């Protein structure tokens, strides 16, 4: 299992797809799971991912490449259907107004559902390799916290509170959780309206008896992620903000005892030799005659200066972000002529990833 | 293209959004510097606790207090928990010290109960500032620049007052949410700026978000294209380089005092080809943006210095001002 992670907009999905492509070329039956609602993977692969089942991508390769996208609401619905003790209970949960907004908004839900899907795909045992593209969360750490947070939220003290009949009036709550929470419950009722609290309490009550299952599954997924054959690929672009997130993630993986396959830095400017100096290049450019050939040459020399500066800036920022850390592999994917939007450009990325590895 | 900064910034709240990785924060800072440079008392607000501005401006970390970091440029980092405490204190007279909520993850609870409430708290703080007046009756700030969530979440973020008022059926929040929604949908008060790169996926996402923002009733200002590669050669000149070939290029550079080795000369020809492709793509995507959105595009250059400093932000601020025909903050500087 390979899990790609990193900040938004750094090319995680592209990296996941390219890794899948490389694995298929190496003869493995590979499934790429994307969580990105922007359907970028579909664009690059030229398949429709909106369906329920994985789609096979037509390739001339010894292995196979399949792709699928996580549908949040559907995964959540399936989970409720599967776990609810009765069909009536499942229907009651799905009809609750809180449930309808929960799937897309509760912090950690997205990540939890990804874990759930991952577990199901792994259990199916149909694939040699699963490549999972994580959600573009603001903070990549959310992904690891997801199982804990989801169950934490379901198990929390506030939940206990809500589950008690007559909670909303705050009766007897002072004894249980102290004055602050009582005041809080009254206030929450005042501010948000009682019906909302009732809906919420009803929602949590209808989940009663299902928490154990959630927690167990979250723990199973963590066990799965800790196996040596589950590896994380941290993806970044060579700009400081995503690089900072990449660093946090590398540190966190180490702390959690998870396995890092390596770090991929996408779209890095090529290396340009240190000689001739910027000054020599600029002087040579400035001394060119003002004709097409002269202007062309001056432009080419100035492009060398630009590239050298940007490459220097990018590599320095990468080195600064990685100071003291040693990812098992550090792979630069060069800035390509055009954007990655088809299989052929995806193959170029795959070549950069595997060639450097 | 708007005529001058008065027209470009003819609102009280500039909401800056964009796909992840397009440099939204840099553009928000540049826009704020352009505004402050034109004599506007400007507040730059970040809501995602990234400390993006304090890093670039090399100031101490920003927090929940408005401070003047540069002449006329104030900064604030809004945190939803702080916003909630302030709100409760303001409307319910509850002192922060009387709260033992941090133990009970109150905010997690509240946001579970009413999704969008966290966003509403953040926007609510911006609303409070927008309504605030100086002693002479003028607004506290001439312009508030909000470094908002990325395009993927911007519409739910800006619609949080509306969606919360749908879930919350009664109570004071409903009325307040409605006033906030009123501020956001008033083009004289709020305008969104979408930042993009001139690359295919960001442009596609920009076109979609401009449409979604308009659908949500939010006025949209010019698109700001960031990190635009400046033309070093014309298409004809690029063809000339191709015709010359690496050997001849190395020869001529050498004659001009810059001897290139074979690999560097080869790299130069590749860079020129890539550059020509990039410029063609940029032109094509600019046209696509204009056609699909009907908006003008302000182009900010990819700055190619070895470092990126505050001076670079001023260059971008200057570019914004000049794009609308005004002098920028660099006009008075040596």
XYZ file of C-alpha atoms in Angstrom:
691
model
C 0.000 0.000 0.000
C 1.278 3.443 -0.905
C -0.293 6.533 0.631
C 0.471 9.900 -0.960
C 0.108 12.904 1.257
C 0.968 16.591 1.310
C -0.559 20.061 1.119
C -3.224 21.019 -1.428
C -2.126 21.861 -4.969
C 1.258 20.113 -4.880
C 0.428 17.328 -7.322
C -0.510 14.527 -4.910
C -3.130 13.124 -7.240
C -0.768 13.248 -10.195
C 1.926 11.540 -8.141
C -0.514 8.823 -7.041
C -1.601 8.228 -10.628
C 2.005 8.169 -11.870
C 2.964 5.668 -9.164
C 0.025 3.505 -10.207
C 1.106 3.719 -13.810
C 4.664 2.727 -12.921
C 3.406 -0.230 -10.866
C 1.180 -1.427 -13.712
C 4.136 -1.143 -16.083
C 6.082 -3.332 -13.645
C 3.401 -6.001 -13.899
C 1.306 -5.328 -10.822
C -2.434 -5.224 -10.557
C -2.824 -1.745 -9.120
C -5.734 0.318 -7.863
C -5.490 4.088 -7.387
C -8.027 5.518 -4.953
C -8.493 9.265 -5.095
C -10.383 11.327 -2.584
C -10.122 14.540 -4.486
C -13.519 15.780 -5.591
C -11.910 17.837 -8.377
C -11.742 14.668 -10.488
C -8.286 15.538 -11.697
C -7.187 11.966 -11.803
C -10.100 11.190 -14.113
C -8.998 13.979 -16.412
C -5.444 12.720 -16.567
C -6.437 9.100 -17.004
C -9.273 9.758 -19.385
C -11.829 7.704 -17.431
C -15.060 8.474 -15.649
C -14.528 7.930 -11.955
C -17.955 8.955 -10.760
C -19.298 5.403 -10.771
C -19.460 2.969 -7.898
C -16.852 0.515 -9.151
C -13.194 0.846 -10.065
C -12.520 1.595 -13.732
C -9.778 -0.063 -15.679
C -7.478 2.217 -17.636
C -6.527 0.898 -21.050
C -2.782 0.391 -21.025
C -0.275 -1.549 -23.010
C 1.397 -2.906 -19.883
C 2.039 -6.284 -18.251
C 0.091 -5.231 -15.163
C -3.237 -3.497 -14.746
C -4.194 -0.020 -13.649
C -7.568 0.617 -12.066
C -8.860 3.790 -10.534
C -11.746 4.782 -8.320
C -12.898 7.820 -6.414
C -14.217 7.996 -2.886
C -17.798 9.180 -2.690
C -18.164 10.501 0.833
C -21.908 10.349 1.196
C -22.179 6.900 -0.326
C -19.414 5.477 1.846
C -21.058 6.931 4.936
C -24.455 5.550 3.904
C -22.963 2.112 3.322
C -21.312 2.249 6.692
C -24.588 3.079 8.400
C -26.417 0.327 6.507
C -23.765 -2.175 7.428
C -23.449 -1.262 11.082
C -26.968 -0.333 12.115
C -28.660 -3.172 14.008
C -31.885 -2.819 12.027
C -32.922 -1.326 8.725
C -35.274 1.014 10.611
C -32.412 2.378 12.641
C -30.363 2.904 9.497
C -33.248 4.775 7.913
C -33.712 6.907 11.045
C -30.049 7.890 11.027
C -30.065 8.753 7.353
C -33.204 10.864 7.712
C -31.747 12.948 10.539
C -31.002 16.535 9.465
C -27.711 16.483 11.324
C -26.574 13.363 9.491
C -27.231 14.952 6.127
C -24.755 17.747 6.756
C -22.397 15.700 8.864
C -20.815 13.614 6.132
C -19.327 16.613 4.398
C -18.548 18.873 7.308
C -17.645 17.085 10.523
C -13.928 17.401 11.012
C -12.228 14.104 10.393
C -15.175 12.472 8.636
C -13.551 12.685 5.243
C -10.395 11.082 6.516
C -12.300 8.443 8.443
C -14.255 7.446 5.353
C -11.024 7.191 3.374
C -9.698 4.818 6.024
C -12.913 2.831 5.905
C -12.707 2.480 2.131
C -9.063 1.588 2.340
C -9.820 -1.186 4.792
C -12.551 -2.584 2.563
C -10.315 -2.547 -0.523
C -7.490 -4.168 1.347
C -9.770 -6.836 2.788
C -11.077 -7.624 -0.711
C -7.534 -8.770 -1.545
C -7.968 -8.183 -5.266
C -4.993 -5.909 -5.699
C -1.225 -6.265 -5.657
C -0.872 -2.589 -4.828
C -3.226 0.073 -3.522
C -2.226 3.684 -4.100
C -4.216 6.074 -1.939
C -4.382 9.780 -2.523
C -5.235 11.566 0.736
C -7.641 14.487 1.058
C -6.177 17.916 0.463
C -6.505 18.840 4.108
C -5.083 22.121 5.239
C -3.019 20.249 7.736
C -1.784 16.911 6.483
C -1.658 15.627 10.052
C -5.445 15.401 10.101
C -5.147 12.275 8.040
C -3.391 10.356 10.793
C -5.610 11.761 13.491
C -8.768 10.829 11.639
C -9.559 7.489 13.276
C -8.857 8.863 16.723
C -10.768 12.059 16.159
C -13.804 10.385 14.716
C -14.104 7.961 17.595
C -13.005 10.667 20.015
C -15.902 12.795 18.906
C -18.353 9.920 19.107
C -17.145 8.890 22.517
C -16.622 12.295 24.018
C -18.090 13.558 27.182
C -20.385 15.891 25.344
C -21.812 12.905 23.613
C -22.490 11.202 26.928
C -24.217 14.364 27.919
C -26.338 14.508 24.839
C -27.343 10.899 25.148
C -29.057 11.491 28.458
C -32.770 12.086 28.158
C -33.743 15.614 29.034
C -30.213 16.868 28.550
C -31.194 20.091 26.900
C -32.679 21.623 30.012
C -29.369 21.065 31.714
C -31.047 19.118 34.541
C -28.657 17.347 36.792
C -25.796 17.930 34.436
C -23.892 20.050 36.879
C -23.190 16.932 38.901
C -21.898 15.065 35.915
C -19.604 17.466 34.170
C -19.389 20.564 36.294
C -20.942 23.970 36.049
C -19.209 25.086 32.881
C -20.729 22.451 30.693
C -24.173 23.053 32.163
C -23.913 26.711 31.349
C -22.613 25.740 27.985
C -25.550 23.477 27.233
C -28.021 26.171 28.200
C -26.194 28.669 26.123
C -25.826 26.352 23.161
C -29.564 25.862 23.290
C -30.161 29.574 23.486
C -27.794 30.409 20.669
C -28.564 27.642 18.241
C -32.162 26.847 19.056
C -33.368 23.791 20.925
C -34.495 21.842 17.894
C -30.956 21.624 16.663
C -29.759 20.156 19.938
C -32.641 17.698 19.870
C -31.719 16.637 16.338
C -28.173 16.178 17.408
C -29.035 14.188 20.503
C -31.360 12.041 18.444
C -28.618 11.496 15.933
C -26.135 10.355 18.519
C -28.708 8.231 20.305
C -29.498 6.421 17.089
C -25.834 5.586 16.754
C -25.919 3.877 20.130
C -24.315 0.463 20.073
C -22.423 1.246 16.883
C -19.497 3.118 18.410
C -17.591 -0.014 19.278
C -17.560 -0.965 15.600
C -16.248 2.411 14.524
C -13.504 2.355 17.045
C -12.495 -1.185 16.219
C -12.313 -0.392 12.518
C -10.249 2.736 13.123
C -7.802 0.685 15.139
C -7.622 -1.999 12.454
C -6.785 0.645 9.886
C -4.003 2.007 12.053
C -2.579 -1.515 12.365
C -2.783 -1.856 8.598
C -1.021 1.468 8.085
C 1.757 0.480 10.464
C 2.670 -2.658 8.524
C 6.056 -2.448 6.795
C 4.386 -2.947 3.415
C 2.297 0.180 3.937
C 4.437 3.122 2.923
C 3.858 6.842 2.803
C 4.996 9.119 0.022
C 5.173 12.752 1.101
C 4.547 15.077 -1.828
C 5.362 18.762 -2.034
C 6.036 21.514 -4.485
C 9.298 23.431 -3.973
C 7.580 26.388 -2.237
C 8.051 27.094 1.474
C 4.433 26.697 2.713
C 3.865 23.147 1.364
C 7.430 22.235 2.280
C 6.702 23.163 5.897
C 3.703 20.867 5.866
C 5.799 18.108 4.308
C 8.314 18.450 7.105
C 5.656 18.179 9.813
C 4.303 15.112 8.105
C 7.692 13.399 7.836
C 8.256 14.035 11.527
C 4.835 12.776 12.426
C 5.257 9.573 10.401
C 8.434 8.863 12.296
C 6.780 9.509 15.667
C 3.853 7.271 14.804
C 6.085 4.408 13.721
C 4.789 4.588 10.156
C 6.969 3.894 7.145
C 8.077 6.614 4.786
C 8.914 5.505 1.250
C 10.263 8.920 0.388
C 9.571 12.492 -0.468
C 8.636 13.716 -3.916
C 9.204 17.349 -4.848
C 7.218 18.165 -7.949
C 8.000 20.737 -10.609
C 11.557 21.621 -9.724
C 13.550 23.810 -12.119
C 16.481 22.009 -13.769
C 20.018 22.303 -12.450
C 22.121 24.852 -14.275
C 25.944 24.773 -14.006
C 27.420 27.523 -11.775
C 29.625 28.829 -14.589
C 29.546 31.244 -16.324
C 28.486 33.588 -13.526
C 25.231 35.578 -13.595
C 27.304 38.664 -14.237
C 29.107 37.125 -17.222
C 25.804 35.868 -18.646
C 24.104 39.229 -18.155
C 27.022 41.074 -19.754
C 27.039 38.680 -22.691
C 23.277 39.175 -23.055
C 23.573 42.968 -22.862
C 26.326 43.038 -25.500
C 24.251 41.265 -28.145
C 23.280 43.283 -31.230
C 19.683 44.445 -31.494
C 18.670 42.017 -34.252
C 16.576 38.835 -34.102
C 19.553 36.596 -33.499
C 21.052 38.924 -30.905
C 17.796 39.365 -29.023
C 17.192 35.612 -29.210
C 20.587 34.851 -27.744
C 20.194 37.485 -25.025
C 16.838 35.940 -24.110
C 18.304 32.437 -23.949
C 21.133 33.581 -21.677
C 18.701 35.400 -19.372
C 16.567 32.265 -19.179
C 19.640 30.463 -17.897
C 19.989 33.082 -15.144
C 16.271 32.830 -14.228
C 16.454 29.041 -14.118
C 19.582 29.017 -12.026
C 18.038 31.441 -9.505
C 14.766 29.554 -9.249
C 16.484 26.170 -9.039
C 18.767 27.538 -6.342
C 15.864 29.031 -4.402
C 13.842 25.806 -4.665
C 16.648 23.465 -3.632
C 17.601 25.723 -0.756
C 13.976 25.792 0.449
C 13.774 21.984 0.176
C 17.026 21.565 2.101
C 15.873 24.013 4.783
C 12.577 22.169 5.190
C 14.354 18.820 5.498
C 17.116 19.975 7.859
C 17.851 17.150 10.279
C 15.509 14.737 8.513
C 16.497 11.921 6.220
C 13.700 10.619 4.071
C 14.728 7.263 2.521
C 14.455 8.842 -0.930
C 14.216 12.423 -2.150
C 12.940 12.607 -5.693
C 12.724 15.729 -7.801
C 10.214 15.680 -10.613
C 11.339 18.249 -13.164
C 9.050 21.009 -14.329
C 7.566 19.691 -17.556
C 6.906 21.670 -20.695
C 3.182 21.460 -20.222
C 0.762 20.459 -17.489
C 0.099 16.801 -16.790
C -3.239 16.167 -18.409
C -2.948 12.882 -20.278
C -1.384 9.452 -20.059
C 1.681 10.429 -22.009
C 2.630 13.294 -19.691
C 1.782 11.061 -16.737
C 4.297 8.550 -18.103
C 6.965 11.277 -18.010
C 6.242 11.810 -14.323
C 6.307 8.049 -13.712
C 9.690 7.863 -15.429
C 11.048 10.659 -13.246
C 9.753 8.904 -10.122
C 11.093 5.457 -10.901
C 14.225 6.574 -12.734
C 15.369 8.583 -9.750
C 14.392 5.843 -7.317
C -9.835 46.472 -16.310
C -10.940 48.718 -13.438
C -9.829 52.343 -13.678
C -7.421 52.950 -10.828
C -7.165 51.524 -7.344
C -10.330 53.433 -6.369
C -12.321 51.247 -8.704
C -10.330 48.038 -8.155
C -10.681 48.366 -4.399
C -14.110 49.999 -4.477
C -15.342 47.782 -1.672
C -14.751 47.467 2.043
C -13.853 43.776 2.119
C -11.619 42.128 -0.470
C -11.886 38.347 -0.213
C -8.819 36.683 -1.739
C -9.173 33.029 -2.701
C -7.496 30.600 -5.105
C -6.593 26.965 -5.603
C -3.973 25.555 -3.229
C -0.447 26.378 -4.326
C -1.225 29.468 -6.417
C 0.259 31.913 -3.907
C -3.014 33.272 -2.539
C -1.361 34.576 0.620
C 1.368 36.377 -1.329
C -1.248 38.024 -3.525
C -3.386 39.025 -0.518
C -0.324 40.649 1.052
C 0.524 42.443 -2.199
C -3.035 43.698 -2.580
C -2.957 44.973 1.008
C 0.410 46.672 0.430
C -0.935 48.305 -2.738
C -3.937 49.563 -0.746
C -1.828 50.793 2.181
C 0.596 52.408 -0.262
C -2.269 54.434 -1.729
C -3.049 55.899 1.693
C -5.806 53.483 2.660
C -5.870 52.312 6.233
C -5.782 48.599 5.505
C -6.305 45.484 7.587
C -4.968 42.162 6.370
C -6.769 39.207 7.952
C -5.709 35.582 7.947
C -8.142 32.910 9.107
C -6.240 29.677 8.759
C -3.551 30.146 11.390
C -0.789 29.680 8.885
C 1.285 32.684 9.890
C 1.950 33.233 6.205
C 2.217 37.007 6.531
C 4.407 37.176 9.582
C 6.923 34.952 7.787
C 7.092 37.039 4.633
C 7.065 40.370 6.492
C 9.394 38.991 9.172
C 7.251 40.252 12.038
C 6.417 38.493 15.299
C 3.603 35.929 14.967
C 0.215 37.516 14.281
C -2.598 36.958 16.750
C -6.107 37.986 17.655
C -5.169 41.619 18.069
C -5.032 44.170 15.277
C -1.550 45.637 15.103
C 0.083 48.033 12.686
C 2.950 46.124 11.078
C 3.777 48.608 8.335
C 2.643 52.221 7.965
C -1.094 51.977 7.280
C -1.007 48.184 7.147
C -2.578 46.368 10.065
C -2.652 42.618 10.541
C -4.851 40.145 12.380
C -4.937 36.373 12.632
C -8.457 35.227 13.503
C -8.928 32.025 15.399
C -12.404 30.502 15.627
C -12.111 29.748 19.346
C -11.120 33.329 20.132
C -13.921 34.564 17.904
C -16.370 32.386 19.820
C -15.232 33.653 23.218
C -15.414 37.229 22.004
C -18.853 36.662 20.581
C -20.180 35.125 23.767
C -18.715 37.922 25.822
C -20.165 40.559 23.550
C -23.673 39.179 23.329
C -24.105 37.230 26.522
C -21.778 39.059 28.867
C -19.906 35.871 29.603
C -16.367 36.464 30.723
C -13.788 34.159 29.305
C -12.503 33.249 32.747
C -15.858 31.758 33.680
C -15.530 29.222 30.914
C -14.187 25.768 31.465
C -14.984 24.813 27.952
C -11.539 24.162 26.649
C -11.662 20.869 28.550
C -14.820 19.796 26.826
C -13.822 20.624 23.247
C -16.662 23.079 23.122
C -15.828 24.273 19.660
C -15.733 20.760 18.253
C -19.131 20.277 19.752
C -20.543 23.518 18.439
C -19.230 22.910 14.950
C -20.612 19.384 14.999
C -23.996 20.729 15.966
C -24.062 23.369 13.283
C -21.606 22.737 10.492
C -20.483 26.037 9.114
C -20.553 27.662 12.528
C -16.781 27.767 12.641
C -16.738 29.591 9.323
C -19.521 31.837 10.548
C -17.500 32.740 13.637
C -14.560 33.710 11.428
C -16.663 35.771 9.045
C -18.572 37.185 12.008
C -15.323 38.658 13.296
C -14.637 40.240 9.906
C -18.195 41.600 9.933
C -17.659 43.138 13.352
C -14.546 44.927 12.048
C -16.289 46.042 8.875
C -19.072 47.639 10.924
C -16.706 49.324 13.363
C -16.307 53.100 13.076
C -13.626 55.562 14.041
C -14.615 58.467 16.327
C -15.251 60.712 13.300
C -17.675 58.165 11.867
C -15.394 56.826 9.167
C -14.981 53.050 8.969
C -12.235 51.673 11.208
C -10.422 50.537 8.055
C -10.737 51.771 4.503
C -10.135 48.240 3.280
C -10.085 44.782 4.831
C -8.188 42.159 2.825
C -9.171 38.638 3.819
C -6.858 35.754 2.992
C -9.790 33.376 2.668
C -9.946 29.570 2.349
C -9.017 28.052 -1.034
C -11.435 27.894 -3.959
C -12.499 24.357 -3.014
C -14.066 25.687 0.178
C -14.706 29.351 -0.550
C -18.380 29.135 -1.457
C -19.417 27.061 1.589
C -17.274 29.447 3.654
C -18.969 32.572 2.348
C -22.386 30.928 2.429
C -21.963 29.778 6.023
C -24.155 32.628 7.316
C -26.932 31.476 4.995
C -26.533 27.776 5.717
C -26.311 28.278 9.460
C -29.433 30.401 9.421
C -31.178 27.510 7.677
C -30.139 24.960 10.286
C -30.569 27.274 13.239
C -34.247 27.960 13.247
C -34.489 30.578 15.975
C -32.329 32.707 18.207
C -30.024 35.681 17.817
C -27.608 33.859 15.548
C -30.200 33.698 12.835
C -30.622 37.482 12.710
C -26.881 38.100 12.874
C -26.186 35.547 10.185
C -28.626 37.375 7.955
C -26.831 40.710 8.442
C -23.510 39.074 7.653
C -24.958 37.521 4.503
C -26.130 41.048 3.620
C -22.582 42.375 3.828
C -21.218 39.561 1.678
C -23.802 39.975 -1.073
C -23.448 43.763 -1.306
C -21.025 44.561 -4.161
C -20.247 47.953 -2.598
C -19.009 46.181 0.527
C -17.608 42.823 -0.561
C -15.682 41.712 -3.605
C -13.936 38.408 -4.195
C -10.626 38.118 -6.031
C -9.672 34.731 -7.414
C -5.944 34.087 -7.705
C -4.760 31.616 -10.312
C -1.702 30.397 -12.137
C -1.829 30.456 -15.919
C -1.882 26.668 -15.979
C -4.674 24.395 -17.077
C -6.038 23.019 -13.832
C -5.902 26.227 -11.804
C -7.570 28.101 -14.687
C -10.331 25.477 -14.946
C -10.878 25.714 -11.203
C -10.850 29.524 -11.366
C -13.527 29.589 -14.055
C -15.661 27.227 -11.966
C -15.212 29.234 -8.784
C -15.957 32.572 -10.426
C -19.232 31.045 -11.630
C -19.939 29.527 -8.201
C -19.192 32.808 -6.407
C -21.520 34.709 -8.728
C -24.163 32.040 -8.260
C -23.785 32.611 -4.515
C -24.442 36.322 -5.068
C -20.902 37.531 -4.426
C -19.313 40.202 -6.621
C -16.088 39.107 -8.276
C -13.210 41.440 -9.137
C -10.502 40.918 -11.771
C -8.774 37.541 -11.785
C -5.227 37.811 -10.485
C -2.819 35.586 -12.391
C 0.212 34.929 -10.217
C 3.696 33.727 -11.131
C 3.266 34.626 -14.780
C 6.428 33.858 -16.705
C 7.741 37.058 -18.284
C 8.626 36.890 -21.947
C 12.372 36.663 -22.458
C 12.062 35.870 -26.177
C 9.393 36.292 -28.830
C 8.151 33.203 -30.708
C 10.344 34.207 -33.689
C 13.369 34.552 -31.469
C 12.660 31.119 -29.994
C 12.659 29.702 -33.533
C 15.973 31.419 -34.195
C 17.493 29.687 -31.161
C 16.211 26.348 -32.400
C 17.754 27.033 -35.816
C 21.077 28.110 -34.319
C 21.434 24.953 -32.228
C 23.542 24.426 -29.071
C 26.977 24.572 -30.728
C 26.423 27.923 -32.383
C 24.858 29.314 -29.172
C 27.887 28.220 -27.149
C 30.158 29.807 -29.723
C 28.390 33.162 -29.689
C 28.072 33.247 -25.894
C 31.757 32.428 -25.626
C 32.634 35.250 -28.013
C 30.644 37.572 -25.717
C 32.607 36.442 -22.658
C 30.259 33.757 -21.312
C 31.637 30.353 -22.355
C 28.929 27.657 -22.076
C 29.748 23.977 -21.770
C 27.851 21.550 -24.017
C 25.309 20.626 -21.338
C 24.517 24.256 -20.519
C 24.133 25.169 -24.191
C 21.816 22.175 -24.579
C 19.868 23.284 -21.491
C 19.548 26.788 -22.941
C 17.882 25.448 -26.097
C 15.548 23.258 -24.047
C 14.652 26.172 -21.788
C 13.870 28.332 -24.793
C 11.568 25.658 -26.251
C 9.812 25.203 -22.884
C 9.595 28.971 -22.480
C 7.936 29.376 -25.872
C 5.433 26.620 -25.001
C 4.737 28.216 -21.642
C 4.162 31.667 -23.154
C 1.800 30.230 -25.751
C -0.117 28.370 -23.033
C -0.274 31.494 -20.866
C -1.717 33.524 -23.744
C -4.232 30.814 -24.541
C -5.331 30.485 -20.917
C -5.607 34.262 -20.457
C -8.000 34.326 -23.417
C -9.924 31.422 -21.974
C -10.238 33.213 -18.629
C -11.487 36.392 -20.274
C -13.955 34.548 -22.480
C -15.353 32.352 -19.722
C -15.544 34.910 -16.927
C -15.749 38.266 -18.717
C -13.263 39.536 -16.135
C -10.021 41.394 -16.666
C -6.814 39.613 -15.644
C -4.111 41.287 -13.576
C -0.842 39.531 -14.289
C 1.774 39.321 -11.566
C 5.212 38.202 -12.737
C 7.118 35.176 -11.527
C 9.987 36.929 -9.774
C 13.230 35.155 -10.461
C 15.465 36.418 -7.682
C 17.479 33.914 -5.676
C 15.324 34.741 -2.664
C 11.811 36.038 -2.074
C 11.711 39.021 0.277
C 9.419 41.823 1.335
C 10.832 43.877 -1.514
C 9.336 41.301 -3.893
C 5.919 41.845 -2.308
C 6.293 45.557 -2.997
C 7.142 44.799 -6.629
C 3.920 42.783 -6.873
C 1.946 45.539 -5.078
C 3.395 48.004 -7.540
C 2.413 45.777 -10.459
C -1.183 45.641 -9.203
C -1.350 49.452 -8.935
C 0.199 49.954 -12.360
C -2.113 47.360 -13.927
C -5.036 49.675 -13.131
C -3.138 52.797 -14.152
C -2.037 54.141 -10.753
C 1.349 54.644 -9.162
C 2.337 51.848 -6.817
C 4.300 51.821 -3.560
C 7.603 51.731 -5.447
C 6.896 55.008 -7.256
C 8.295 57.120 -4.398
C 11.190 54.830 -3.681
C 14.689 54.967 -5.121
